[in-house]
Amino acid sequence: MNGADLLCDSLLAQEVELCFANPGTSEMHFVAALDRKPRLRCVLGLHEGVVTGAADGYARMADKPAATLLHTGPGLANGLANLHNARRGHTPMINIVGDHAAYHLVHDAPLTSDIESLARPMSKWVRRIAGPETIAEDVGQAWQAALALRGPATLILPADAAWGEVPPGGKGTPAALPAPVAPPVADSAVAAAAAILRGGGRCGLLLTGRALRADALETAGRIAAATGAGLFSQTSNGRVERGAGRVPVTRIPYPVDQALATLGHLEALILVGAADPVAFFAYPNKPSRLLPEGCALLRLAAIEEDLPGALEALAEALGAGRAVPAYAEAGGTAPEPPASGRLDADGVCALVARLLPEQAVVCDESVSSGRDFYRLSAASPPHDYLQLTGGAIGVGIPLATGAAIACPGRKVVSLQADGSGLYTVQGLWTQAREQLDVVTVVFANRAYAILQGEMRNVGVNSFGRNAERMLSLDSPPVDWVGLARSLGVEAVRVESLEALDRAFRGALATRGPFLIECLT
Amino acid sequence: MNGADLLCDSLLAQEVELCFANPGTSEMHFVAALDRKPRLRCVLGLHEGVVTGAADGYARMADKPAATLLHTGPGLANGLANLHNARRGHTPMINIVGDHAAYHLVHDAPLTSDIESLARPMSKWVRRIAGPETIAEDVGQAWQAALALRGPATLILPADAAWGEVPPGGKGTPAALPAPVAPPVADSAVAAAAAILRGGGRCGLLLTGRALRADALETAGRIAAATGAGLFSQTSNGRVERGAGRVPVTRIPYPVDQALATLGHLEALILVGAADPVAFFAYPNKPSRLLPEGCALLRLAAIEEDLPGALEALAEALGAGRAVPAYAEAGGTAPEPPASGRLDADGVCALVARLLPEQAVVCDESVSSGRDFYRLSAASPPHDYLQLTGGAIGVGIPLATGAAIACPGRKVVSLQADGSGLYTVQGLWTQAREQLDVVTVVFANRAYAILQGEMRNVGVNSFGRNAERMLSLDSPPVDWVGLARSLGVEAVRVESLEALDRAFRGALATRGPFLIECLT
């Protein structure tokens, strides 16, 4: 048995059964080993941004990590932007990055690079495999690190560790390891949070991670009902279970001024997995921190801790067991959209929110176009909501790809800004190859509209040639229908609400990948 | 005047007049400043892999660096693979990477990352701008570093350094700096090389960089004629001036066994800018170094030194001034290809080599499909040959894009493997927008054919489902014609030599971007 076979067996022992991949020459022994392990399903991405983004989407929905297979430093580099998103979204992932044989590195062959330096900023854990004899342990620890630290763990696999024979006397098939258990929060933190909430001021709970699953939200809702505290979530979260019958939370808006207004009344904020809220970007003469002066801040639980348990403990300390949460009521938020007329981004959001099927998985990289979707879909049928977590655009199509693989019985609705979608459009091909049940709704405004807005924020209201050339995508316009079809995904272009209504209903009624280009 | 304006003026002072860009919010003041400087031409790439690859192609042909504009760590990360190629190909480049305002970093906002750690492996020089007061000096030093060290120099631009006012008393418009002069080689190195060549054994010169321009090759050809030495180039080189009437060199083949055979007779090798030749990858039971045991190795000149001058000095020391080089004879190498019949990769190469117009710029990322093109085009009309230098696939389309911008009067012929082309296919859109005179010839074998070959090299001759799914691209096939058209580039699919002949001649006869999908 060689190291590559042992690596596969070590992944399978932890029930890592999905490998998103784009291999190269230095990984050929690993590919050959994967080929001997049909239980480990390999899914090709035509660019590593697709690979890592899909692994992110898969893990968010499967609640377990996938592996990725990346080709040396440049292959890893191509996947880093979506690793950044995964790290910021606290998604576990195990990256296997192939490298030259250890003895070859000294020769500085053309593909040699400092993989560790590239990996560290976007990984929670990095290790270079020393040889076939340590592979089982390395994989086990990578798996545990990904789960315990909640983020990407990166293993560098030298080619000679993959092709080298495992020394005799090894233990054969690796054993399943215990999954890391999220540690409970300290009693003192619970007591302190309870004391703040009992104080009766204008308090809020800021949630992210596992605190945004339906059961944890139920608990948070009881706390809110018992104490009058407001429930907030971060602007960006990996996954929210939401919709009619679930406990809604107020998401901190992305625009700084709106965020400041949302949080401006607070006297105390309790962090449940979340970070101290800060502006996404700095702006001249605007604050970095979003909380008002003097607002008390208490961390109930860090992201690695047991967030649902922390909320349970807090509810118990508050005697909130019988409090009745406020639920989102079906049809309560989304206004009946106009049944016809010219399409605009808000109209697309309203229509998708209204037609959203139960148990849909929404992947939202609609950026500025879809900013109203979250509000409009608050009372849509129960669904999961996945979004861009780290601000590195190009996650939407890959995220939907991975989520669809994790949830073969559910419809994935992928809300996609055009500029961001063009970053990793190759992911449509993977959707076609794997025949994934994804409907992609492209907001084709043919611009980096968010940046046009930001230019106005810095006082530039009329654009010269350079700004126009950098912020507009209309010359030439991208033909999303042709683009999708060229990659194997059927598609249609719509320019009216009626046409979108028909196309979206049609996509919901059939299985398989489909794309709707909305001219907005 | 703010820092961003001063940054633009500092680039313009060094005649950096091209900025390949994909900006984000943290770069808005820089974008606004660029908008005030129409002399600095901004070219948008829809993905940063296009941006850095185009800057590489531009600098190879313009013989001066372009700037890039990249958005924080993830934007840089997206561009790293082609920065790796630029670094390996010794292409000067000035990357401007926007970052948060300095005071915002402590808040660890979602887009924060360790940009230095990401930049260093693929840059020759990295600096974070301290504030608007140092920008002129920082840009000047970045420019000098890119030229002197021959590779990417990366400047990190905090948003507050861009928007901050330059302190009064500054010198206004920055002055032009002296361009770094490549240092001459030591007399002792010339004497040692001359002694080896006078010794009369089986010697070779291994060239890269500026040693592969027509004038330097002429000198090398005189040395070869006078001494009987063989002329070789690295497997991968940034730019070769070659074709009929120029001095040809033997490129070290990519496959290890062929490389060993090519160099196996040598008793001494003299390096002219090149590195000690090593295998691209390590393989079990094959050597890493490509030179035979006991072959003497002498470095005449390092890549940063004056390579044409080193060859001149060597020719003079050898009294080779009147020796007559062996030139490539027009029509001497390319066999008359069959005029008709089914298309295969070799047929495409032969036909393109035969029809290649004078002063074409060939950008070759044909990988395994086009491996014979270099030999077949040795006696094509004089042309420049640009190739993948670092093994990080996805450079071809961007490289052609940048080269076409540098050489508006010349035809760019982009030889593109399909798997690699799909990495940065977005570059076609930039070709369409800028109406660049590029004809892209896609070798559509619908596979990672090089990897299928490498699998056979590791002893796997029949592929199971996992290997098949990772190494084949035929399910579904990518429709390159539809893909190109969706991005604004007219295209045609050909399946016979006659059809290719017709399509290629047609593309040569007209200006503007065009793509030919060759089913091979």
PDB file of C-alpha atoms in Angstrom, chain B residues 190-205 220 223-224 226-231 268-270 298 300 311 314-315 318:
ATOM      1  CA  VAL B 190      33.798  35.311 -19.476  1.00  0.00           C
ATOM      2  CA  ALA B 191      37.342  33.984 -19.345  1.00  0.00           C
ATOM      3  CA  ALA B 192      36.229  30.753 -17.719  1.00  0.00           C
ATOM      4  CA  ALA B 193      33.483  30.223 -20.303  1.00  0.00           C
ATOM      5  CA  ALA B 194      35.915  30.957 -23.139  1.00  0.00           C
ATOM      6  CA  ALA B 195      38.383  28.456 -21.712  1.00  0.00           C
ATOM      7  CA  ILE B 196      35.739  25.752 -21.614  1.00  0.00           C
ATOM      8  CA  LEU B 197      34.659  26.430 -25.169  1.00  0.00           C
ATOM      9  CA  ARG B 198      38.254  26.517 -26.409  1.00  0.00           C
ATOM     10  CA  GLY B 199      38.738  23.112 -24.790  1.00  0.00           C
ATOM     11  CA  GLY B 200      36.804  21.630 -27.668  1.00  0.00           C
ATOM     12  CA  GLY B 201      34.677  19.119 -25.822  1.00  0.00           C
ATOM     13  CA  ARG B 202      30.958  18.658 -26.371  1.00  0.00           C
ATOM     14  CA  CYS B 203      29.769  21.960 -24.955  1.00  0.00           C
ATOM     15  CA  GLY B 204      26.474  23.756 -24.857  1.00  0.00           C
ATOM     16  CA  LEU B 205      25.153  27.213 -24.054  1.00  0.00           C
ATOM     17  CA  ALA B 220      25.358  33.136 -29.654  1.00  0.00           C
ATOM     18  CA  ILE B 223      30.023  31.572 -30.745  1.00  0.00           C
ATOM     19  CA  ALA B 224      28.481  28.288 -31.817  1.00  0.00           C
ATOM     20  CA  ALA B 226      33.378  29.357 -33.967  1.00  0.00           C
ATOM     21  CA  THR B 227      33.479  26.669 -31.295  1.00  0.00           C
ATOM     22  CA  GLY B 228      31.022  23.942 -32.279  1.00  0.00           C
ATOM     23  CA  ALA B 229      29.046  24.471 -29.105  1.00  0.00           C
ATOM     24  CA  GLY B 230      25.374  23.601 -29.139  1.00  0.00           C
ATOM     25  CA  LEU B 231      22.731  26.249 -28.447  1.00  0.00           C
ATOM     26  CA  ALA B 268      30.093  21.125 -20.279  1.00  0.00           C
ATOM     27  CA  LEU B 269      27.167  23.521 -20.127  1.00  0.00           C
ATOM     28  CA  ILE B 270      27.409  27.284 -19.838  1.00  0.00           C
ATOM     29  CA  LEU B 298      29.461  27.204 -15.483  1.00  0.00           C
ATOM     30  CA  LEU B 300      28.320  32.927 -17.375  1.00  0.00           C
ATOM     31  CA  LEU B 311      27.451  36.900 -25.068  1.00  0.00           C
ATOM     32  CA  LEU B 314      32.334  35.870 -24.804  1.00  0.00           C
ATOM     33  CA  ALA B 315      32.300  36.114 -28.597  1.00  0.00           C
ATOM     34  CA  LEU B 318      36.778  33.702 -28.534  1.00  0.00           C
TER      35      LEU B 318
END
